PDB file of C-alpha atoms in Angstrom:
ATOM      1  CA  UNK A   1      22.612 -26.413  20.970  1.00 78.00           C
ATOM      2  CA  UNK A   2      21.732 -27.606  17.723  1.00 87.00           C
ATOM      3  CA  UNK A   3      19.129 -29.570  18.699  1.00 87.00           C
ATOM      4  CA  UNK A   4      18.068 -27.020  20.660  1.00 89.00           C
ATOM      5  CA  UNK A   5      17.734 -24.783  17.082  1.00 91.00           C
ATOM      6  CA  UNK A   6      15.896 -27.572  15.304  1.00 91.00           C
ATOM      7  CA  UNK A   7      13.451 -27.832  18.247  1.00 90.00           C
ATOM      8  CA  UNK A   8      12.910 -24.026  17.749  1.00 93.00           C
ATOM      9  CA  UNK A   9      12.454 -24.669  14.359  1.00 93.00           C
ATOM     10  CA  UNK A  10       9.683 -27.607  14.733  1.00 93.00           C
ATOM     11  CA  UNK A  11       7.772 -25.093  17.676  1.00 91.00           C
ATOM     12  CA  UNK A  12       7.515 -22.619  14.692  1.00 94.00           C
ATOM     13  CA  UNK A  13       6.217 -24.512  12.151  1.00 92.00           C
ATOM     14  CA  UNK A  14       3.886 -25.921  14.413  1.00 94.00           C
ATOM     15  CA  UNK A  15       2.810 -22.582  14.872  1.00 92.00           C
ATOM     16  CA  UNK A  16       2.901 -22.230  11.593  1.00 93.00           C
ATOM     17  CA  UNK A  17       5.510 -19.535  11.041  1.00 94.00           C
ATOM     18  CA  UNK A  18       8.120 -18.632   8.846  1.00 94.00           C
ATOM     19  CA  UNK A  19      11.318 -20.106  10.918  1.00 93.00           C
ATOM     20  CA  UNK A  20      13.452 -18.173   8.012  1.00 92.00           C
ATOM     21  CA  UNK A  21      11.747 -14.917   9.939  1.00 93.00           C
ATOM     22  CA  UNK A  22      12.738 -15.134  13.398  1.00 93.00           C
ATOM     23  CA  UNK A  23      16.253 -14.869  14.827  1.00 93.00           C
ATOM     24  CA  UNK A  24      16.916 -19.137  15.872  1.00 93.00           C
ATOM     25  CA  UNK A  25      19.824 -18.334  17.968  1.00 92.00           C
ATOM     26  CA  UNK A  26      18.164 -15.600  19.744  1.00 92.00           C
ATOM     27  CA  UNK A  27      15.085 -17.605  20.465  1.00 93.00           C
ATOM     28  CA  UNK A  28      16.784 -20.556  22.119  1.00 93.00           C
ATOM     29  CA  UNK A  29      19.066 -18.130  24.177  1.00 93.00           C
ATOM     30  CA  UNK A  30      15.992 -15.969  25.616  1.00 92.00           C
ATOM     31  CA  UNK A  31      13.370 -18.974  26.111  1.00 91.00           C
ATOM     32  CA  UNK A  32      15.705 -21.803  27.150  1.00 91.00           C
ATOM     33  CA  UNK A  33      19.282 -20.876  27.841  1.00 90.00           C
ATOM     34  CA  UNK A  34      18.620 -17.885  30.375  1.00 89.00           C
ATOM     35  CA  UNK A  35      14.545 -18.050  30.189  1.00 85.00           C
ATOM     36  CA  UNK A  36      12.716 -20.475  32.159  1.00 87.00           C
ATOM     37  CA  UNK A  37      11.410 -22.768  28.995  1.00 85.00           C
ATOM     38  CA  UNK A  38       7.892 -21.684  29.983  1.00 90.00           C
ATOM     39  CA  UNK A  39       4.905 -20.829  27.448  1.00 89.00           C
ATOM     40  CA  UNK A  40       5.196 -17.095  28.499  1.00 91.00           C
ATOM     41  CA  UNK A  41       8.787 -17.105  27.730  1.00 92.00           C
ATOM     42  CA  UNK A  42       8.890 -18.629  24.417  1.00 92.00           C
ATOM     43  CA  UNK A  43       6.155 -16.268  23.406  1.00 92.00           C
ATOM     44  CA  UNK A  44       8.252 -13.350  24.483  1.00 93.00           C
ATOM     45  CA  UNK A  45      11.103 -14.711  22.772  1.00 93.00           C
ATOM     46  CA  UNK A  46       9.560 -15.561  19.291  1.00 94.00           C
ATOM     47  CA  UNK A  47       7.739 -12.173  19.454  1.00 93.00           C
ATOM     48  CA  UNK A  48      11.320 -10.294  20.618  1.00 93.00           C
ATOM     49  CA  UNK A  49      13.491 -12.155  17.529  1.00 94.00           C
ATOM     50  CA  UNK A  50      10.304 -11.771  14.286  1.00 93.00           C
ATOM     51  CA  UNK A  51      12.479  -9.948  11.723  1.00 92.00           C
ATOM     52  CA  UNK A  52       9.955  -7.722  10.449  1.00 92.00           C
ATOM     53  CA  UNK A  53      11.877  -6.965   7.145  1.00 95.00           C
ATOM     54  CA  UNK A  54      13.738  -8.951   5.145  1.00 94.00           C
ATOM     55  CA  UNK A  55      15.972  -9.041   1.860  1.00 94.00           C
ATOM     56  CA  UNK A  56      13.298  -9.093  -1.119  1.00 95.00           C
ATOM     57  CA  UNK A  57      10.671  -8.115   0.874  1.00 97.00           C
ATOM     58  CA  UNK A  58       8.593  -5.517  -0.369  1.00 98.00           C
ATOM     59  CA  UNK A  59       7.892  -2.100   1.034  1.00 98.00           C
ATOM     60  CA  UNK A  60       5.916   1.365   0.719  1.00 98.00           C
ATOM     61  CA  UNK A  61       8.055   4.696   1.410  1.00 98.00           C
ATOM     62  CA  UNK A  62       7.002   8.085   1.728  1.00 97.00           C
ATOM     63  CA  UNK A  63       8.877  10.625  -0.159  1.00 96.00           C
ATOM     64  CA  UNK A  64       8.475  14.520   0.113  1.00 95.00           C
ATOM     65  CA  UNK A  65       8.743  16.345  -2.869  1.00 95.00           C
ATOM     66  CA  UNK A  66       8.652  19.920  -4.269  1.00 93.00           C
ATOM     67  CA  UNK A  67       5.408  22.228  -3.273  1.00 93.00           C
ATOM     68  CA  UNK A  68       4.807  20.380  -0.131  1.00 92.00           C
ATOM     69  CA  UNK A  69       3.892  17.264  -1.827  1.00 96.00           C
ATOM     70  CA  UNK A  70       4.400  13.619  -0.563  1.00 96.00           C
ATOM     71  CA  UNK A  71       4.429  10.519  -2.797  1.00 97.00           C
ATOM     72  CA  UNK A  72       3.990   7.025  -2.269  1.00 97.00           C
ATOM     73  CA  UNK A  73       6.599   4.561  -3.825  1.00 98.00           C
ATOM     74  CA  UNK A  74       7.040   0.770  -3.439  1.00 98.00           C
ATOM     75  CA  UNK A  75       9.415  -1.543  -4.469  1.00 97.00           C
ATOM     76  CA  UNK A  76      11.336  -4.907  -2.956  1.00 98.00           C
ATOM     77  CA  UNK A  77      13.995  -4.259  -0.488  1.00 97.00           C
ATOM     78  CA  UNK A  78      17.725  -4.924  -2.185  1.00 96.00           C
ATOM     79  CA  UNK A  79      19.632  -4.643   1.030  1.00 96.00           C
ATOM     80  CA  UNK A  80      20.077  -3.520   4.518  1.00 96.00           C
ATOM     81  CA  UNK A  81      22.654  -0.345   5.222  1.00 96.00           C
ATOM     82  CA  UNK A  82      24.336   1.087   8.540  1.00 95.00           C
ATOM     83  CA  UNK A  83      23.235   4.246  10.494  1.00 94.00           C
ATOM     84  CA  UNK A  84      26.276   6.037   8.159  1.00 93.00           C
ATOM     85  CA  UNK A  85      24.778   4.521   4.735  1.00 91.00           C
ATOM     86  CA  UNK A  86      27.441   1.899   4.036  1.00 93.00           C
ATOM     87  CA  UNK A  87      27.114  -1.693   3.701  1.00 92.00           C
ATOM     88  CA  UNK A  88      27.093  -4.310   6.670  1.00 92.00           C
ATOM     89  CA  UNK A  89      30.388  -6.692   6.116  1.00 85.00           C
ATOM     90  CA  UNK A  90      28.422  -9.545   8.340  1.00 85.00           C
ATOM     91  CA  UNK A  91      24.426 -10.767   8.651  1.00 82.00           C
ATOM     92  CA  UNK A  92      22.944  -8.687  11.339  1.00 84.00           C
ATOM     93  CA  UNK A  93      19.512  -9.613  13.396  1.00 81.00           C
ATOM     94  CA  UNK A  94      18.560  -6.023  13.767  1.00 88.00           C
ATOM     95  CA  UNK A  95      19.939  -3.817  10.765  1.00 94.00           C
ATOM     96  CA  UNK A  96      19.058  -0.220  10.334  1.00 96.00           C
ATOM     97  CA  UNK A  97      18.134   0.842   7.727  1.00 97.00           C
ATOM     98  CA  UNK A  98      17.283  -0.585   4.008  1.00 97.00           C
ATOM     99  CA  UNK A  99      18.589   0.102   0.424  1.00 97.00           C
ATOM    100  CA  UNK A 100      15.943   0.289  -2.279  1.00 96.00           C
ATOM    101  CA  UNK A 101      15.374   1.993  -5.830  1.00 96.00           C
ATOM    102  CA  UNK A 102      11.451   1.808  -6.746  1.00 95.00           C
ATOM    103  CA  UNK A 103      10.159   2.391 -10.590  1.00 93.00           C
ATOM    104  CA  UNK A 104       9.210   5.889 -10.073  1.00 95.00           C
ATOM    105  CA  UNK A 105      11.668   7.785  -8.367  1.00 95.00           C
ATOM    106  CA  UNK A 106      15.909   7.065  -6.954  1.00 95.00           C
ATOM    107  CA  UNK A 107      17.402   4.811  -4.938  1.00 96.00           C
ATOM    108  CA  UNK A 108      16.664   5.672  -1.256  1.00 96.00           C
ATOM    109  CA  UNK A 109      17.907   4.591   1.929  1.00 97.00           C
ATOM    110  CA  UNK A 110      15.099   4.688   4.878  1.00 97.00           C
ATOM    111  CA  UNK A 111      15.389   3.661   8.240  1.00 97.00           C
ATOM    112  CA  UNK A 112      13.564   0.053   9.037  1.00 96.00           C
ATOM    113  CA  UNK A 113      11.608   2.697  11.523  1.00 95.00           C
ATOM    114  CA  UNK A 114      10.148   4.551   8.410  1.00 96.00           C
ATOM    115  CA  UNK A 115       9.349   1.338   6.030  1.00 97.00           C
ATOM    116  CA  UNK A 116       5.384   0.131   5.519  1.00 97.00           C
ATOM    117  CA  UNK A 117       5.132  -3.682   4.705  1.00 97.00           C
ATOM    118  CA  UNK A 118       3.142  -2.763   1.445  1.00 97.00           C
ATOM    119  CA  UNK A 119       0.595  -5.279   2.241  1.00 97.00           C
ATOM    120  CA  UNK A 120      -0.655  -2.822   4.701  1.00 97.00           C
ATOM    121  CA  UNK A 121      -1.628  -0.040   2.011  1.00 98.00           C
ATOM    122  CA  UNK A 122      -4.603  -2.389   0.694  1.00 98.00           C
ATOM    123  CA  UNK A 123      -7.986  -3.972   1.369  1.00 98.00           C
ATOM    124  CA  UNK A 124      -7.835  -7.839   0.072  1.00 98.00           C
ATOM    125  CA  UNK A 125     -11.505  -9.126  -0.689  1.00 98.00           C
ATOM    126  CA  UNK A 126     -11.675 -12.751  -1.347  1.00 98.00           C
ATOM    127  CA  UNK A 127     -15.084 -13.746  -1.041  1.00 97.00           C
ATOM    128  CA  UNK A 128     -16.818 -14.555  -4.713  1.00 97.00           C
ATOM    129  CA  UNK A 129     -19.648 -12.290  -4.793  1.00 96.00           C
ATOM    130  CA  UNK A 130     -18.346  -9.122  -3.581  1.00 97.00           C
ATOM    131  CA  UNK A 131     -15.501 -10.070  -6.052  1.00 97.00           C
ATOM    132  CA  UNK A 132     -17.771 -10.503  -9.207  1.00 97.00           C
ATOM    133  CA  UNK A 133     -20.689  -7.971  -7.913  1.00 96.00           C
ATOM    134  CA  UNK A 134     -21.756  -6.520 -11.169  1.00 95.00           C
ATOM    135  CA  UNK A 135     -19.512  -8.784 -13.138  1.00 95.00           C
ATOM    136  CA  UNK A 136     -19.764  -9.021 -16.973  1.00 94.00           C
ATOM    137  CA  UNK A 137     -23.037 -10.311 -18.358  1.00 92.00           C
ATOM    138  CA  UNK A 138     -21.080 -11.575 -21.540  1.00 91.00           C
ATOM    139  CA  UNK A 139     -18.858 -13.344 -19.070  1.00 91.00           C
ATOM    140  CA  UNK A 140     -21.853 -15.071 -16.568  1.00 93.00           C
ATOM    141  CA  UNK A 141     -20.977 -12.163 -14.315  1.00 95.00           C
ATOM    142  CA  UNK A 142     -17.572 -13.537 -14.014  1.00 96.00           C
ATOM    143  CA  UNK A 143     -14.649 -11.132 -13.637  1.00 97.00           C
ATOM    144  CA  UNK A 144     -11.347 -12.284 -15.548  1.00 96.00           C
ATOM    145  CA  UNK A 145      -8.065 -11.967 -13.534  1.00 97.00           C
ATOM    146  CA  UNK A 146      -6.160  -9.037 -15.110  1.00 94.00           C
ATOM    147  CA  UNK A 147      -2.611 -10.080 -14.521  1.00 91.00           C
ATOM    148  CA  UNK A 148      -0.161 -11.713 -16.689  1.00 84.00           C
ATOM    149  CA  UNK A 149      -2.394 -14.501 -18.837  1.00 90.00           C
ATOM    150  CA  UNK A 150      -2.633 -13.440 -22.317  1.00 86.00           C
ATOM    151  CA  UNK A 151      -5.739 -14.379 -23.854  1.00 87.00           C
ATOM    152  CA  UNK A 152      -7.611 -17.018 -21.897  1.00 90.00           C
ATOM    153  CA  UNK A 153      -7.259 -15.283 -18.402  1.00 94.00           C
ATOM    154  CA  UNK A 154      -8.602 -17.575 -15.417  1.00 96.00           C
ATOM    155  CA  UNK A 155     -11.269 -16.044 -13.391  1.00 97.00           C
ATOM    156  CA  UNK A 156     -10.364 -13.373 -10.637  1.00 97.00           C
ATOM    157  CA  UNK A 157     -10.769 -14.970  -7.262  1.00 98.00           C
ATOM    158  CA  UNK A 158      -9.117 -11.603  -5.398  1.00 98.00           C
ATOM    159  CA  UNK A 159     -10.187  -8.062  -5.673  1.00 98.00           C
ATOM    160  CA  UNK A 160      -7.580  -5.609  -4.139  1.00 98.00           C
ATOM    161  CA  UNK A 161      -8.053  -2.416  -2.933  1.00 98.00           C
ATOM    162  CA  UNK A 162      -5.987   0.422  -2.545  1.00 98.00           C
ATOM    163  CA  UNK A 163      -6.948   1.998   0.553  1.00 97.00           C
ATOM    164  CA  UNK A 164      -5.847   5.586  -0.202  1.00 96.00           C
ATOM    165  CA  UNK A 165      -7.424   5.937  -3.527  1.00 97.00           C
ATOM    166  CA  UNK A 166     -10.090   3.381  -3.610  1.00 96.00           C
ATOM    167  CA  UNK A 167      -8.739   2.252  -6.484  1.00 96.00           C
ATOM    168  CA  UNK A 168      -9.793  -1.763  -7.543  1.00 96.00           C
ATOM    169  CA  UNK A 169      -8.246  -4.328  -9.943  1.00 97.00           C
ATOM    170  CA  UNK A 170      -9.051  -7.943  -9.712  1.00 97.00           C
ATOM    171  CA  UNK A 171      -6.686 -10.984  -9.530  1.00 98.00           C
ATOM    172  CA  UNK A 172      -5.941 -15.191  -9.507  1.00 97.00           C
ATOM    173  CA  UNK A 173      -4.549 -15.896  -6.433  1.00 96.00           C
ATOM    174  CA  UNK A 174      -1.104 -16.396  -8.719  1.00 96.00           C
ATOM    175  CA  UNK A 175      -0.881 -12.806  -9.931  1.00 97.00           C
ATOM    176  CA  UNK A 176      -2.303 -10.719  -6.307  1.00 97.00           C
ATOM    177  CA  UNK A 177       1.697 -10.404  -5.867  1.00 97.00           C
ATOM    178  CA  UNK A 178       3.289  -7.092  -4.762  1.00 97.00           C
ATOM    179  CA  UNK A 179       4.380  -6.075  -8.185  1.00 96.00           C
ATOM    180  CA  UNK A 180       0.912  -6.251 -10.016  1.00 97.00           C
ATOM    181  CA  UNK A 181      -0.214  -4.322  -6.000  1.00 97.00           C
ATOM    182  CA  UNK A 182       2.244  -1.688  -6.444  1.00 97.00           C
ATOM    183  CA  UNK A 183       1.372  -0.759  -9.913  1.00 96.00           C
ATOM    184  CA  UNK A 184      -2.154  -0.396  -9.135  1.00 96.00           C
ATOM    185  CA  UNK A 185      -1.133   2.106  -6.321  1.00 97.00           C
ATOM    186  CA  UNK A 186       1.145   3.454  -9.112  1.00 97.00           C
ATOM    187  CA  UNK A 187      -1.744   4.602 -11.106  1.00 96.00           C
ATOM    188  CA  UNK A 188      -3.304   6.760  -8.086  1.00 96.00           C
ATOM    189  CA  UNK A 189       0.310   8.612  -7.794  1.00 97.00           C
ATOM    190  CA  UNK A 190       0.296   9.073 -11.795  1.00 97.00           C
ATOM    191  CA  UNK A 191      -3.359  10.884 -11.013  1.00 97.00           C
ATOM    192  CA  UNK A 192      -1.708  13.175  -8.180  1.00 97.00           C
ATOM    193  CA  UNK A 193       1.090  14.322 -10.423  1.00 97.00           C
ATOM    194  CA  UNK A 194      -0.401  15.310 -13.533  1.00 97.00           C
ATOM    195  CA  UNK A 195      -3.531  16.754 -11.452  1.00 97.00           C
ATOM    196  CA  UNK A 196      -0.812  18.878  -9.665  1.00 97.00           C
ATOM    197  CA  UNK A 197      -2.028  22.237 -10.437  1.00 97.00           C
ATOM    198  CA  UNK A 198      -5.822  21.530  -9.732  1.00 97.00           C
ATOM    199  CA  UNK A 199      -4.514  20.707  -6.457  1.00 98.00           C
ATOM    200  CA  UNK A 200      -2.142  23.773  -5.864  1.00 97.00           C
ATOM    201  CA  UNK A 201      -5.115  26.247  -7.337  1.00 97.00           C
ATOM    202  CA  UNK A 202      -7.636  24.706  -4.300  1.00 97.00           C
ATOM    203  CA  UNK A 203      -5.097  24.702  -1.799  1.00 97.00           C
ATOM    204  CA  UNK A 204      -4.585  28.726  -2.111  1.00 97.00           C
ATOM    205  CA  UNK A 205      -8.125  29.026  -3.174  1.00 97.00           C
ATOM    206  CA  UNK A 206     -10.603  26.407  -1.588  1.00 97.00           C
ATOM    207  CA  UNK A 207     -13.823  28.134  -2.384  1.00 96.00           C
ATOM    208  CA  UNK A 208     -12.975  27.995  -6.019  1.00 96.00           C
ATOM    209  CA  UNK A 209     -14.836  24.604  -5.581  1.00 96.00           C
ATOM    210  CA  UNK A 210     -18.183  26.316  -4.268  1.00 94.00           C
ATOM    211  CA  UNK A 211     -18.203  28.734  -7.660  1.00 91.00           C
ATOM    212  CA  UNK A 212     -21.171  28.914  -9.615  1.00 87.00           C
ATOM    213  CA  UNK A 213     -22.824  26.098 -11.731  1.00 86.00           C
ATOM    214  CA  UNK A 214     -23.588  26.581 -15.326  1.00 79.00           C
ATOM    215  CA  UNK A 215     -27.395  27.054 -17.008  1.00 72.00           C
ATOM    216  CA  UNK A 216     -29.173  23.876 -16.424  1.00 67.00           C
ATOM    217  CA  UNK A 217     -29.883  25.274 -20.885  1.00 65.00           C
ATOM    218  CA  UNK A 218     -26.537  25.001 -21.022  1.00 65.00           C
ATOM    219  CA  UNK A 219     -24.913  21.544 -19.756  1.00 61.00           C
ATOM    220  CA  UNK A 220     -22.114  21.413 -21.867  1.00 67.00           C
ATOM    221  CA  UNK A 221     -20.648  24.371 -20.861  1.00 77.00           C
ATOM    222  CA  UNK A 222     -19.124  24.289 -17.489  1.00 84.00           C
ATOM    223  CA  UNK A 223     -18.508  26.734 -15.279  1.00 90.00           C
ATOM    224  CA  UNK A 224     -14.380  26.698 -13.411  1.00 92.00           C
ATOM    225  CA  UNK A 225     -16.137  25.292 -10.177  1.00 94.00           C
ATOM    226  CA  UNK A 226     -18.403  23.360 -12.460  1.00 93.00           C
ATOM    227  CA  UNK A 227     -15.262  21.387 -13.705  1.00 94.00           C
ATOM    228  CA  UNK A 228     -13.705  21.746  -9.729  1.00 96.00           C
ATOM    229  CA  UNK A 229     -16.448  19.573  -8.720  1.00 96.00           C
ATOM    230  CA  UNK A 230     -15.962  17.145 -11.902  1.00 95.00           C
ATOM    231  CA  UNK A 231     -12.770  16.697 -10.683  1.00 97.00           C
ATOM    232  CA  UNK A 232     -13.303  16.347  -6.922  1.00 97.00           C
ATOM    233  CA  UNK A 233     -15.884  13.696  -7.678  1.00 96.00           C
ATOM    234  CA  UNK A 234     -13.243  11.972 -10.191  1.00 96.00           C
ATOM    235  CA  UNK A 235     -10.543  11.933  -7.555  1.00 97.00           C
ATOM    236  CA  UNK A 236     -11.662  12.756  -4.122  1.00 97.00           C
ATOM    237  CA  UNK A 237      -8.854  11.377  -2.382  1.00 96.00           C
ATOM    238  CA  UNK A 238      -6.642  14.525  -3.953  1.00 97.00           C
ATOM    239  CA  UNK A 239      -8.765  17.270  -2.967  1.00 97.00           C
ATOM    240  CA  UNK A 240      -7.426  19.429  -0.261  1.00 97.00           C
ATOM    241  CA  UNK A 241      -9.009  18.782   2.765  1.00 96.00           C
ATOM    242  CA  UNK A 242     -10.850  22.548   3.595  1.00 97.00           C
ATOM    243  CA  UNK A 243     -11.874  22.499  -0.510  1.00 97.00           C
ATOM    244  CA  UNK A 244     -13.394  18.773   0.245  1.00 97.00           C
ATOM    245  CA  UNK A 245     -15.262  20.322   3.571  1.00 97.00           C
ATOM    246  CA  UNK A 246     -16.460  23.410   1.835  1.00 97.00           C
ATOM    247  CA  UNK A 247     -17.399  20.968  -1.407  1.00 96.00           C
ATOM    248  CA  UNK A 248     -19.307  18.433   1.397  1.00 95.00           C
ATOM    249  CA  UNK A 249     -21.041  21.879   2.566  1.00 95.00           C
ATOM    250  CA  UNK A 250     -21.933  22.657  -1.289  1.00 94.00           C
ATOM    251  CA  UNK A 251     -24.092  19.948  -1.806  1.00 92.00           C
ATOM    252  CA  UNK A 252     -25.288  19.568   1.251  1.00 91.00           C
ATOM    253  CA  UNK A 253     -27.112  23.209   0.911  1.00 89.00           C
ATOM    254  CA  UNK A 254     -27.818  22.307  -2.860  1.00 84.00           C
ATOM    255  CA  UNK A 255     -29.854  19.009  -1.489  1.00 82.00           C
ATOM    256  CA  UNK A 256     -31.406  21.183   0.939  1.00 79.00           C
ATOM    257  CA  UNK A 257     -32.518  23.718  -2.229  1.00 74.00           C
ATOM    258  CA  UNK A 258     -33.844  20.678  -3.909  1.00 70.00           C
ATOM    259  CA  UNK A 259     -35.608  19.466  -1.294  1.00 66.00           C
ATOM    260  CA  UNK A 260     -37.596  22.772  -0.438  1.00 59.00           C
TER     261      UNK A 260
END
């Protein structure tokens, strides 16, 4: 049996996989012991036994909050909990649930069903110009990485995108970790709470967006939609989505007025 395991272990490198993320024991059982050793069986067993979560590994949850509100919060998995809550006195292959306490709000426990690997929640660019596209002129158009490096920072060779927000920030490969990821996603659910009552106002109200605009004489005084649309334009991913349709609808007939 145990050279059965270390076999196991050699297929999975060779594959190159993590063998610390796969279940050994239950691989050798399902493609060798009671499977038929075949390629088709070893495939079903490697894919059956992945651990998809693992101590340290970091995650996204979703948490609902007051007004109907939901927020996004990351932060590394501590440790894995029974269906009741309490602890697991033994390793298990298939836990249910996880223990974790991100920055921004308490400790939760979620079910392994509800957790998002926080990878998932961004874009990574790596290729060098649509990294540096309109990069510093003082700098040769190079972006700096703007993790962790003091005051010489090495050029960013990442740029990370958070999908919900659009947000950017750019990174060495050392620093495009999940810590400096979830902080940038940190900063779009900073935006949502302290634009909360912008947001409530066009959810009862969605043609507040579609008000009137201010004298063209007059610039620097804005009208309520006037500073609506400021806002929509600032953070589009908040607005409501029947203010964002009847704000899409807005300019669409104020192009149209243009144009004629």
């Amino acid at each position: 049996m145990r050279e059965m395991r270390e076999q196991a272990v050699e297929y999975l490198g060779w594959e190159k996989r993590d063998p610390e993320r796969y279940d050994i024991d239950g691989i050798v059982r399902d493609a060798w012991v009671t499977g038929n050793g075949s390629d088709e069986a070893w495939k079903a067993a490697v894919e059956k036994h992945y651990k998809r979560f693992m101590v340290g590994d970091w995650v996204r949850i979703t948490v609902e909050v007051e007004d109907g509100f939901t927020e996004h919060h990351y932060g590394p998995i501590e440790n894995f909990r029974k269906p009741d809550g309490n602890f697991y006195k033994r390793n298990v292959t298939k836990p249910y649930a996880a223990f974790l306490h991100p920055e921004h709000t308490r400790s939760h426990v979620v079910p392994l069903a509800d957790l998002v690997e926080e990878i998932n929640d961004f874009e990574i660019i790596t290729e060098w110009p649509k990294v540096h596209e309109g990069g510093p002129k003082h700098n040769y158009g190079v972006y700096s990485c703007i993790g962790g490096h003091g005051p010489y920072p090495p050029p960013a060779t990442v740029m990370v995108v958070h999908k919900v927000s659009g947000r950017k920030k750019r990174f060495c490969d050392a620093c495009n970790i999940p810590d400096y990821r979830a902080r940038l996603a940190n900063e779009a659910l900073w935006h949502q709470r302290n634009c909360k009552t912008t947001i409530l106002e066009l959810r009862a109200n969605p043609e507040l967006i579609t008000g009137p605009t201010s004298d063209p004489r007059e610039a620097w005084d804005q009208t309520p939609a006037d500073e609506y649309r400021s806002w929509a334009d600032t953070f589009p991913w908040l607005v409501p989505a029947p203010a964002a349709e009847l704000y899409a609808q807005w300019k669409e007939q104020q192009s149209a007025s243009v144009a004629a």
